[in-house]
PDB file of C-alpha atoms and ligand atoms in Angstrom:
ATOM      1  CA  MET A  57       0.000   0.000   0.000  1.00  0.00           C
ATOM      2  CA  ASN A  58       2.830   2.339   0.885  1.00  0.00           C
ATOM      3  CA  ARG A  59       4.501   1.719  -2.455  1.00  0.00           C
ATOM      4  CA  ARG A  60       1.958   4.042  -4.010  1.00  0.00           C
ATOM      5  CA  ARG A  61       2.194   7.769  -3.909  1.00  0.00           C
ATOM      6  CA  GLN A  62      -0.232   9.262  -1.440  1.00  0.00           C
ATOM      7  CA  ILE A  63      -2.119  12.194  -2.930  1.00  0.00           C
ATOM      8  CA  TYR A  64      -4.242  13.235   0.031  1.00  0.00           C
ATOM      9  CA  GLU A  65      -5.252  12.033   3.470  1.00  0.00           C
ATOM     10  CA  GLY A  66      -8.689  13.020   4.709  1.00  0.00           C
ATOM     11  CA  LYS A  67     -10.475  12.219   7.933  1.00  0.00           C
ATOM     12  CA  ALA A  68     -11.966   8.917   6.784  1.00  0.00           C
ATOM     13  CA  LYS A  69     -10.138   8.148   3.538  1.00  0.00           C
ATOM     14  CA  ILE A  70      -6.738   8.238   1.875  1.00  0.00           C
ATOM     15  CA  LEU A  71      -6.280   8.903  -1.828  1.00  0.00           C
ATOM     16  CA  TYR A  72      -3.378   7.254  -3.651  1.00  0.00           C
ATOM     17  CA  GLU A  73      -2.176   7.686  -7.189  1.00  0.00           C
ATOM     18  CA  GLY A  74      -4.007   5.205  -9.446  1.00  0.00           C
ATOM     19  CA  PRO A  75      -2.532   2.763 -11.958  1.00  0.00           C
ATOM     20  CA  GLU A  76      -3.367   4.998 -14.914  1.00  0.00           C
ATOM     21  CA  PRO A  77      -3.349   8.762 -15.427  1.00  0.00           C
ATOM     22  CA  GLY A  78      -6.659  10.250 -14.363  1.00  0.00           C
ATOM     23  CA  THR A  79      -7.342   7.516 -11.796  1.00  0.00           C
ATOM     24  CA  LEU A  80      -6.976   7.375  -8.017  1.00  0.00           C
ATOM     25  CA  ILE A  81      -7.257   4.672  -5.402  1.00  0.00           C
ATOM     26  CA  GLN A  82      -9.618   5.559  -2.592  1.00  0.00           C
ATOM     27  CA  TYR A  83      -8.746   3.767   0.679  1.00  0.00           C
ATOM     28  CA  PHE A  84     -11.410   3.629   3.408  1.00  0.00           C
ATOM     29  CA  LYS A  85     -10.111   3.961   6.978  1.00  0.00           C
ATOM     30  CA  ASP A  86     -11.840   2.934  10.201  1.00  0.00           C
ATOM     31  CA  ASP A  87     -11.170   6.403  11.610  1.00  0.00           C
ATOM     32  CA  ALA A  88     -14.217   8.404  12.563  1.00  0.00           C
ATOM     33  CA  THR A  89     -14.365  12.087  13.374  1.00  0.00           C
ATOM     34  CA  ALA A  90     -17.141  14.464  14.276  1.00  0.00           C
ATOM     35  CA  PHE A  91     -17.581  18.188  14.862  1.00  0.00           C
ATOM     36  CA  ASN A  92     -14.767  19.044  12.472  1.00  0.00           C
ATOM     37  CA  ALA A  93     -12.437  16.468  14.008  1.00  0.00           C
ATOM     38  CA  GLN A  94     -12.786  17.760  17.566  1.00  0.00           C
ATOM     39  CA  LYS A  95     -14.021  14.258  18.375  1.00  0.00           C
ATOM     40  CA  LYS A  96     -11.950  11.343  17.108  1.00  0.00           C
ATOM     41  CA  GLY A  97     -12.282   7.584  17.301  1.00  0.00           C
ATOM     42  CA  THR A  98     -12.422   4.395  15.309  1.00  0.00           C
ATOM     43  CA  ILE A  99     -15.322   2.276  14.219  1.00  0.00           C
ATOM     44  CA  ASN A 100     -14.003  -1.267  13.742  1.00  0.00           C
ATOM     45  CA  GLY A 101     -14.563  -2.510  10.211  1.00  0.00           C
ATOM     46  CA  LYS A 102     -16.222   0.742   9.096  1.00  0.00           C
ATOM     47  CA  GLY A 103     -13.842   1.165   6.156  1.00  0.00           C
ATOM     48  CA  VAL A 104     -14.682  -2.265   4.813  1.00  0.00           C
ATOM     49  CA  ILE A 105     -18.418  -1.689   5.120  1.00  0.00           C
ATOM     50  CA  ASN A 106     -18.367   1.844   3.686  1.00  0.00           C
ATOM     51  CA  ASN A 107     -16.272   0.701   0.726  1.00  0.00           C
ATOM     52  CA  ARG A 108     -18.894  -1.940  -0.050  1.00  0.00           C
ATOM     53  CA  ILE A 109     -21.947   0.271   0.593  1.00  0.00           C
ATOM     54  CA  SER A 110     -20.526   3.121  -1.476  1.00  0.00           C
ATOM     55  CA  GLU A 111     -19.675   0.748  -4.340  1.00  0.00           C
ATOM     56  CA  HIS A 112     -23.243  -0.530  -4.312  1.00  0.00           C
ATOM     57  CA  VAL A 113     -24.924   2.883  -4.198  1.00  0.00           C
ATOM     58  CA  PHE A 114     -22.672   4.418  -6.870  1.00  0.00           C
ATOM     59  CA  THR A 115     -23.251   1.422  -9.143  1.00  0.00           C
ATOM     60  CA  LEU A 116     -27.017   1.750  -8.800  1.00  0.00           C
ATOM     61  CA  LEU A 117     -26.855   5.513  -9.345  1.00  0.00           C
ATOM     62  CA  GLY A 118     -24.876   4.813 -12.521  1.00  0.00           C
ATOM     63  CA  HIS A 119     -27.744   2.626 -13.673  1.00  0.00           C
ATOM     64  CA  ILE A 120     -30.157   5.562 -13.435  1.00  0.00           C
ATOM     65  CA  GLY A 121     -27.762   7.783 -15.364  1.00  0.00           C
ATOM     66  CA  ILE A 122     -25.943   9.709 -12.643  1.00  0.00           C
ATOM     67  CA  PRO A 123     -22.347  10.213 -13.821  1.00  0.00           C
ATOM     68  CA  HIS A 124     -19.878   9.320 -11.039  1.00  0.00           C
ATOM     69  CA  HIS A 125     -16.224   8.728 -10.242  1.00  0.00           C
ATOM     70  CA  PHE A 126     -16.480   5.063  -9.177  1.00  0.00           C
ATOM     71  CA  ILE A 127     -14.741   2.608 -11.512  1.00  0.00           C
ATOM     72  CA  LYS A 128     -14.418  -0.628  -9.520  1.00  0.00           C
ATOM     73  CA  ARG A 129     -13.758  -2.008  -6.068  1.00  0.00           C
ATOM     74  CA  LEU A 130     -10.223  -3.363  -5.809  1.00  0.00           C
ATOM     75  CA  ASN A 131     -10.307  -5.096  -2.446  1.00  0.00           C
ATOM     76  CA  MET A 132     -11.900  -4.873   1.003  1.00  0.00           C
ATOM     77  CA  ARG A 133     -10.821  -1.296   1.655  1.00  0.00           C
ATOM     78  CA  GLU A 134      -9.981   0.180  -1.720  1.00  0.00           C
ATOM     79  CA  GLN A 135     -11.729   1.289  -4.844  1.00  0.00           C
ATOM     80  CA  LEU A 136     -10.489   2.655  -8.131  1.00  0.00           C
ATOM     81  CA  VAL A 137     -12.023   6.018  -8.987  1.00  0.00           C
ATOM     82  CA  ARG A 138     -11.646   8.737 -11.595  1.00  0.00           C
ATOM     83  CA  GLN A 139      -9.573  11.676 -10.546  1.00  0.00           C
ATOM     84  CA  VAL A 140     -11.685  14.814 -10.331  1.00  0.00           C
ATOM     85  CA  GLU A 141     -11.146  18.439  -9.488  1.00  0.00           C
ATOM     86  CA  ILE A 142     -13.275  18.542  -6.389  1.00  0.00           C
ATOM     87  CA  VAL A 143     -15.887  21.320  -6.217  1.00  0.00           C
ATOM     88  CA  PRO A 144     -15.324  22.905  -2.773  1.00  0.00           C
ATOM     89  CA  ILE A 145     -18.970  22.589  -1.786  1.00  0.00           C
ATOM     90  CA  GLU A 146     -20.664  19.997   0.424  1.00  0.00           C
ATOM     91  CA  VAL A 147     -24.222  19.498  -0.741  1.00  0.00           C
ATOM     92  CA  VAL A 148     -26.600  18.438   2.032  1.00  0.00           C
ATOM     93  CA  VAL A 149     -30.023  17.073   1.102  1.00  0.00           C
ATOM     94  CA  ARG A 150     -32.655  17.010   3.852  1.00  0.00           C
ATOM     95  CA  ASN A 151     -35.990  15.225   3.967  1.00  0.00           C
ATOM     96  CA  VAL A 152     -36.544  15.213   7.719  1.00  0.00           C
ATOM     97  CA  ALA A 153     -35.391  17.792  10.274  1.00  0.00           C
ATOM     98  CA  ALA A 154     -32.304  16.690  12.219  1.00  0.00           C
ATOM     99  CA  GLY A 155     -28.805  17.754  13.238  1.00  0.00           C
ATOM    100  CA  SER A 156     -27.688  21.267  12.455  1.00  0.00           C
ATOM    101  CA  LEU A 157     -31.003  22.211  10.803  1.00  0.00           C
ATOM    102  CA  SER A 158     -32.913  21.376  13.979  1.00  0.00           C
ATOM    103  CA  LYS A 159     -30.366  23.233  16.091  1.00  0.00           C
ATOM    104  CA  ARG A 160     -30.201  26.306  13.836  1.00  0.00           C
ATOM    105  CA  LEU A 161     -33.924  26.739  13.298  1.00  0.00           C
ATOM    106  CA  GLY A 162     -35.372  25.139  16.417  1.00  0.00           C
ATOM    107  CA  ILE A 163     -37.274  22.460  14.533  1.00  0.00           C
ATOM    108  CA  GLU A 164     -37.763  19.213  16.385  1.00  0.00           C
ATOM    109  CA  GLU A 165     -35.678  16.298  15.130  1.00  0.00           C
ATOM    110  CA  GLY A 166     -37.793  13.826  13.199  1.00  0.00           C
ATOM    111  CA  GLU A 167     -40.252  16.327  11.764  1.00  0.00           C
ATOM    112  CA  GLN A 168     -40.908  15.533   8.113  1.00  0.00           C
ATOM    113  CA  LEU A 169     -40.056  18.591   6.015  1.00  0.00           C
ATOM    114  CA  PRO A 170     -42.850  19.835   3.721  1.00  0.00           C
ATOM    115  CA  ARG A 171     -40.343  19.799   0.884  1.00  0.00           C
ATOM    116  CA  THR A 172     -36.809  18.597   0.351  1.00  0.00           C
ATOM    117  CA  ILE A 173     -34.159  21.156   1.263  1.00  0.00           C
ATOM    118  CA  LEU A 174     -30.782  21.511  -0.436  1.00  0.00           C
ATOM    119  CA  GLU A 175     -28.048  23.243   1.527  1.00  0.00           C
ATOM    120  CA  TYR A 176     -24.520  24.157   0.549  1.00  0.00           C
ATOM    121  CA  TYR A 177     -21.501  24.295   2.835  1.00  0.00           C
ATOM    122  CA  TYR A 178     -18.097  25.667   1.855  1.00  0.00           C
ATOM    123  CA  LYS A 179     -15.544  22.860   2.167  1.00  0.00           C
ATOM    124  CA  ASP A 180     -12.945  24.417   4.430  1.00  0.00           C
ATOM    125  CA  ASP A 181     -11.918  22.689   7.653  1.00  0.00           C
ATOM    126  CA  ALA A 182     -10.206  25.794   9.008  1.00  0.00           C
ATOM    127  CA  LEU A 183     -13.526  27.643   8.786  1.00  0.00           C
ATOM    128  CA  GLY A 184     -15.551  24.626   9.993  1.00  0.00           C
ATOM    129  CA  ASP A 185     -17.394  24.164   6.658  1.00  0.00           C
ATOM    130  CA  PRO A 186     -19.714  27.196   6.917  1.00  0.00           C
ATOM    131  CA  LEU A 187     -23.227  27.239   5.451  1.00  0.00           C
ATOM    132  CA  ILE A 188     -23.292  29.290   2.232  1.00  0.00           C
ATOM    133  CA  THR A 189     -25.809  30.319  -0.402  1.00  0.00           C
ATOM    134  CA  ASP A 190     -25.808  30.375  -4.213  1.00  0.00           C
ATOM    135  CA  GLU A 191     -24.771  34.015  -3.935  1.00  0.00           C
ATOM    136  CA  HIS A 192     -21.496  33.132  -2.208  1.00  0.00           C
ATOM    137  CA  ILE A 193     -20.838  30.341  -4.712  1.00  0.00           C
ATOM    138  CA  ALA A 194     -21.353  32.719  -7.661  1.00  0.00           C
ATOM    139  CA  CYS A 195     -19.511  35.618  -6.041  1.00  0.00           C
ATOM    140  CA  PHE A 196     -16.386  33.636  -5.231  1.00  0.00           C
ATOM    141  CA  GLY A 197     -16.521  31.469  -8.355  1.00  0.00           C
ATOM    142  CA  TRP A 198     -16.577  28.113  -6.537  1.00  0.00           C
ATOM    143  CA  ALA A 199     -18.853  26.737  -9.254  1.00  0.00           C
ATOM    144  CA  SER A 200     -20.586  28.224 -12.296  1.00  0.00           C
ATOM    145  CA  GLN A 201     -24.356  28.654 -12.502  1.00  0.00           C
ATOM    146  CA  GLU A 202     -24.496  25.877 -15.056  1.00  0.00           C
ATOM    147  CA  GLU A 203     -22.529  23.580 -12.764  1.00  0.00           C
ATOM    148  CA  MET A 204     -24.815  24.416  -9.826  1.00  0.00           C
ATOM    149  CA  HIS A 205     -27.774  23.598 -12.006  1.00  0.00           C
ATOM    150  CA  ASP A 206     -26.303  20.157 -12.775  1.00  0.00           C
ATOM    151  CA  ILE A 207     -25.349  19.631  -9.127  1.00  0.00           C
ATOM    152  CA  SER A 208     -28.771  20.485  -7.707  1.00  0.00           C
ATOM    153  CA  ASP A 209     -30.510  18.463 -10.410  1.00  0.00           C
ATOM    154  CA  MET A 210     -28.376  15.406  -9.643  1.00  0.00           C
ATOM    155  CA  ALA A 211     -28.784  15.871  -5.881  1.00  0.00           C
ATOM    156  CA  ILE A 212     -32.580  15.739  -6.222  1.00  0.00           C
ATOM    157  CA  ARG A 213     -32.465  12.689  -8.488  1.00  0.00           C
ATOM    158  CA  ILE A 214     -30.053  10.946  -6.111  1.00  0.00           C
ATOM    159  CA  ASN A 215     -32.353  11.766  -3.190  1.00  0.00           C
ATOM    160  CA  ASP A 216     -35.400  10.366  -4.962  1.00  0.00           C
ATOM    161  CA  PHE A 217     -33.586   7.191  -5.867  1.00  0.00           C
ATOM    162  CA  MET A 218     -31.953   6.674  -2.479  1.00  0.00           C
ATOM    163  CA  SER A 219     -35.109   7.482  -0.511  1.00  0.00           C
ATOM    164  CA  GLY A 220     -36.895   4.725  -2.409  1.00  0.00           C
ATOM    165  CA  MET A 221     -34.019   2.298  -2.141  1.00  0.00           C
ATOM    166  CA  PHE A 222     -33.746   2.750   1.632  1.00  0.00           C
ATOM    167  CA  ALA A 223     -37.515   2.722   2.160  1.00  0.00           C
ATOM    168  CA  GLY A 224     -37.513  -0.692   0.487  1.00  0.00           C
ATOM    169  CA  ILE A 225     -35.274  -2.033   3.280  1.00  0.00           C
ATOM    170  CA  GLY A 226     -37.108  -0.317   6.124  1.00  0.00           C
ATOM    171  CA  ILE A 227     -34.818   2.708   6.421  1.00  0.00           C
ATOM    172  CA  ARG A 228     -35.773   6.387   6.372  1.00  0.00           C
ATOM    173  CA  LEU A 229     -33.282   8.587   4.537  1.00  0.00           C
ATOM    174  CA  VAL A 230     -33.345  11.624   6.835  1.00  0.00           C
ATOM    175  CA  ASP A 231     -30.504  13.589   5.234  1.00  0.00           C
ATOM    176  CA  PHE A 232     -27.154  13.082   3.541  1.00  0.00           C
ATOM    177  CA  LYS A 233     -24.125  14.854   2.146  1.00  0.00           C
ATOM    178  CA  LEU A 234     -22.776  14.710  -1.403  1.00  0.00           C
ATOM    179  CA  GLU A 235     -19.622  15.944  -3.076  1.00  0.00           C
ATOM    180  CA  PHE A 236     -19.100  16.563  -6.748  1.00  0.00           C
ATOM    181  CA  GLY A 237     -16.058  16.999  -8.976  1.00  0.00           C
ATOM    182  CA  ARG A 238     -15.104  18.243 -12.420  1.00  0.00           C
ATOM    183  CA  VAL A 239     -13.622  16.053 -15.087  1.00  0.00           C
ATOM    184  CA  TRP A 240     -12.005  17.628 -18.110  1.00  0.00           C
ATOM    185  CA  GLU A 241     -12.513  16.338 -21.620  1.00  0.00           C
ATOM    186  CA  ASN A 242     -10.601  18.414 -24.168  1.00  0.00           C
ATOM    187  CA  ASP A 243     -11.421  21.988 -23.223  1.00  0.00           C
ATOM    188  CA  PHE A 244     -14.740  21.147 -21.623  1.00  0.00           C
ATOM    189  CA  SER A 245     -15.480  20.109 -18.083  1.00  0.00           C
ATOM    190  CA  ARG A 246     -18.473  18.321 -16.673  1.00  0.00           C
ATOM    191  CA  ILE A 247     -19.689  17.540 -13.198  1.00  0.00           C
ATOM    192  CA  ILE A 248     -19.735  14.030 -11.776  1.00  0.00           C
ATOM    193  CA  LEU A 249     -20.600  12.632  -8.344  1.00  0.00           C
ATOM    194  CA  ALA A 250     -17.485  11.938  -6.227  1.00  0.00           C
ATOM    195  CA  ASP A 251     -16.428  11.019  -2.665  1.00  0.00           C
ATOM    196  CA  GLU A 252     -18.545   8.289  -1.009  1.00  0.00           C
ATOM    197  CA  ILE A 253     -22.088   7.520   0.042  1.00  0.00           C
ATOM    198  CA  SER A 254     -22.185   5.608   3.328  1.00  0.00           C
ATOM    199  CA  PRO A 255     -23.610   5.806   6.865  1.00  0.00           C
ATOM    200  CA  ASP A 256     -20.766   8.277   7.620  1.00  0.00           C
ATOM    201  CA  GLY A 257     -22.486  10.969   5.564  1.00  0.00           C
ATOM    202  CA  CYS A 258     -26.142   9.972   5.776  1.00  0.00           C
ATOM    203  CA  ARG A 259     -28.730   9.931   8.549  1.00  0.00           C
ATOM    204  CA  LEU A 260     -30.487   6.592   8.318  1.00  0.00           C
ATOM    205  CA  TRP A 261     -33.299   5.759  10.729  1.00  0.00           C
ATOM    206  CA  ASP A 262     -35.167   2.504  11.044  1.00  0.00           C
ATOM    207  CA  ILE A 263     -38.636   3.268   9.663  1.00  0.00           C
ATOM    208  CA  ALA A 264     -40.464   1.342  12.384  1.00  0.00           C
ATOM    209  CA  THR A 265     -38.442   2.272  15.487  1.00  0.00           C
ATOM    210  CA  ASN A 266     -36.512   5.452  14.479  1.00  0.00           C
ATOM    211  CA  GLU A 267     -33.357   3.692  15.661  1.00  0.00           C
ATOM    212  CA  LYS A 268     -30.300   5.493  14.295  1.00  0.00           C
ATOM    213  CA  LEU A 269     -28.222   3.404  11.888  1.00  0.00           C
ATOM    214  CA  ASP A 270     -25.504   5.933  11.083  1.00  0.00           C
ATOM    215  CA  LYS A 271     -22.620   8.042  12.378  1.00  0.00           C
ATOM    216  CA  ASP A 272     -24.855   9.917  14.825  1.00  0.00           C
ATOM    217  CA  ARG A 273     -24.324   6.889  17.101  1.00  0.00           C
ATOM    218  CA  PHE A 274     -20.656   7.919  17.233  1.00  0.00           C
ATOM    219  CA  ARG A 275     -21.274  11.692  17.246  1.00  0.00           C
ATOM    220  CA  ARG A 276     -23.689  11.352  20.172  1.00  0.00           C
ATOM    221  CA  ASP A 277     -21.806   8.653  22.121  1.00  0.00           C
ATOM    222  CA  MET A 278     -24.663   6.193  21.750  1.00  0.00           C
ATOM    223  CA  GLY A 279     -22.485   3.116  21.118  1.00  0.00           C
ATOM    224  CA  GLY A 280     -23.354   0.264  18.762  1.00  0.00           C
ATOM    225  CA  GLU A 281     -21.963   1.998  15.684  1.00  0.00           C
ATOM    226  CA  VAL A 282     -20.315  -1.139  14.245  1.00  0.00           C
ATOM    227  CA  GLU A 283     -23.560  -3.056  14.580  1.00  0.00           C
ATOM    228  CA  ALA A 284     -25.531  -0.171  13.016  1.00  0.00           C
ATOM    229  CA  TYR A 285     -23.275   0.033   9.944  1.00  0.00           C
ATOM    230  CA  GLN A 286     -23.433  -3.754   9.612  1.00  0.00           C
ATOM    231  CA  GLU A 287     -27.212  -3.667   9.835  1.00  0.00           C
ATOM    232  CA  VAL A 288     -27.385  -1.210   6.924  1.00  0.00           C
ATOM    233  CA  ALA A 289     -25.039  -3.420   4.874  1.00  0.00           C
ATOM    234  CA  ARG A 290     -27.017  -6.520   5.829  1.00  0.00           C
ATOM    235  CA  ARG A 291     -30.335  -4.993   4.751  1.00  0.00           C
ATOM    236  CA  MET A 292     -28.727  -3.922   1.482  1.00  0.00           C
ATOM    237  CA  GLY A 293     -27.802  -7.558   0.912  1.00  0.00           C
ATOM    238  CA  LEU A 294     -24.086  -6.825   1.144  1.00  0.00           C
ATOM    239  CA  LEU A 295     -23.056  -8.742   4.245  1.00  0.00           C
ATOM    240  CA  PRO A 296     -22.929 -12.363   3.097  1.00  0.00           C
ATOM    241  CA  GLU A 297     -19.835 -11.854   0.983  1.00  0.00           C
ATOM    242  CA  GLY A 298     -16.898  -9.506   1.186  1.00  0.00           C
ATOM    243  CA  VAL A 299     -16.982  -8.154   4.718  1.00  0.00           C
ATOM    244  CA  ASP A 300     -15.592 -11.123   6.632  1.00  0.00           C
ATOM    245  CA  SER A 301     -12.902  -9.005   8.249  1.00  0.00           C
ATOM    246  CA  ALA A 302     -15.465  -6.524   9.500  1.00  0.00           C
ATOM    247  CA  VAL A 303     -17.328  -9.374  11.121  1.00  0.00           C
ATOM    248  CA  LEU A 304     -14.042 -10.636  12.529  1.00  0.00           C
ATOM    249  CA  ASP A 305     -13.177  -7.159  13.782  1.00  0.00           C
ATOM    250  CA  LEU A 306     -16.505  -7.056  15.520  1.00  0.00           C
ATOM    251  CA  GLU A 307     -15.813 -10.431  17.127  1.00  0.00           C
ATOM    252  CA  THR A 308     -12.392  -9.290  18.360  1.00  0.00           C
ATOM    253  CA  HIS A 309     -13.909  -6.094  19.619  1.00  0.00           C
ATOM    254  CA  ARG A 310     -16.609  -7.944  21.519  1.00  0.00           C
ATOM    255  CA  LYS A 311     -14.075 -10.341  23.047  1.00  0.00           C
ATOM    256  CA  LYS A 312     -11.879  -7.430  24.117  1.00  0.00           C
ATOM    257  CA  ARG A 313     -14.806  -5.860  25.868  1.00  0.00           C
ATOM    258  CA  GLY A 314     -15.591  -9.254  27.398  1.00  0.00           C
ATOM    259  CA  LYS A 315     -19.066  -9.491  25.833  1.00  0.00           C
TER     260      LYS A 315
HETATM  261  P1  TMP B 513     -25.743  18.292   9.810  1.00  0.00           P
HETATM  262  O1  TMP B 513     -27.153  18.151  10.286  1.00  0.00           O
HETATM  263  O2  TMP B 513     -24.722  18.103  10.886  1.00  0.00           O
HETATM  264  O3  TMP B 513     -25.538  19.569   9.047  1.00  0.00           O
HETATM  265  O4  TMP B 513     -25.481  17.105   8.777  1.00  0.00           O
HETATM  266  C1  TMP B 513     -26.300  16.887   7.675  1.00  0.00           C
HETATM  267  C2  TMP B 513     -25.881  15.616   6.958  1.00  0.00           C
HETATM  268  O5  TMP B 513     -24.620  15.756   6.357  1.00  0.00           O
HETATM  269  C3  TMP B 513     -25.752  14.398   7.875  1.00  0.00           C
HETATM  270  O6  TMP B 513     -26.303  13.266   7.210  1.00  0.00           O
HETATM  271  C4  TMP B 513     -24.292  14.187   8.074  1.00  0.00           C
HETATM  272  C5  TMP B 513     -23.682  14.788   6.844  1.00  0.00           C
HETATM  273  N1  TMP B 513     -22.432  15.479   7.129  1.00  0.00           N
HETATM  274  C6  TMP B 513     -21.249  15.008   6.590  1.00  0.00           C
HETATM  275  O7  TMP B 513     -21.243  14.007   5.875  1.00  0.00           O
HETATM  276  N2  TMP B 513     -20.105  15.688   6.861  1.00  0.00           N
HETATM  277  C7  TMP B 513     -20.054  16.798   7.625  1.00  0.00           C
HETATM  278  O8  TMP B 513     -18.984  17.369   7.827  1.00  0.00           O
HETATM  279  C8  TMP B 513     -21.299  17.272   8.194  1.00  0.00           C
HETATM  280  C9  TMP B 513     -21.316  18.493   9.069  1.00  0.00           C
HETATM  281  C10 TMP B 513     -22.445  16.588   7.903  1.00  0.00           C
END
């Protein structure tokens, strides 16, 4: 792994140079952070599960015509992706009030929103990813109007698809975060979906019980995060093959804690 040139290390992933120009290898770590890395920890086997979940979701999104960076999964923790010029905007899609929306506007968590909300945050750790509007994006040239049109259009389509997909396995898609990138073809660029889609960047609640099956378990010190991520993967039909080490990690973890 260390033979490859590391391009970037983020909070939950490492990007290495890929085998061909224009490709990268995306490595999924077990590291978990919250509140702009003020809280740090590990979720055993998370990288393995997120790699698999993200592969699955991106593949399905490809089938409905969403252009994306995913090429193929290489192994338990790595996937081959297209290199993109990342758009410095985190796109949050909300269907149900939760998290920072509830805090900011005093709306009770769990309240169904009368319509889906798209929010944009400027990707800058030093500033703590501040909430921004289209005006800031246009003013500072972070993306063109045409690009924002494509981004918001894709975000809504992704939300519709994912809401249905999760509803089919008894999960409510409360909110989630997306990142997009530019790929250049000759002198033209176009926008494709990048990063990952996993319980790290989604709020996923059991439809029947409202049990949280996502990173809020870590953010809010609820415990059971490994089991929650595994439950999502299991319902998606992804557990039987490919995540043996995550299961093993869980076993080791349990033994260590004497359970
Ligand atoms: P928020 O309610 O904290 O703003 O989060 C909204 C959604 O975006 C939630 O599903 C978690 C996800 N998210 C990230 O993936 N990364 C982040 O840095 C933040 C703040 C949120």
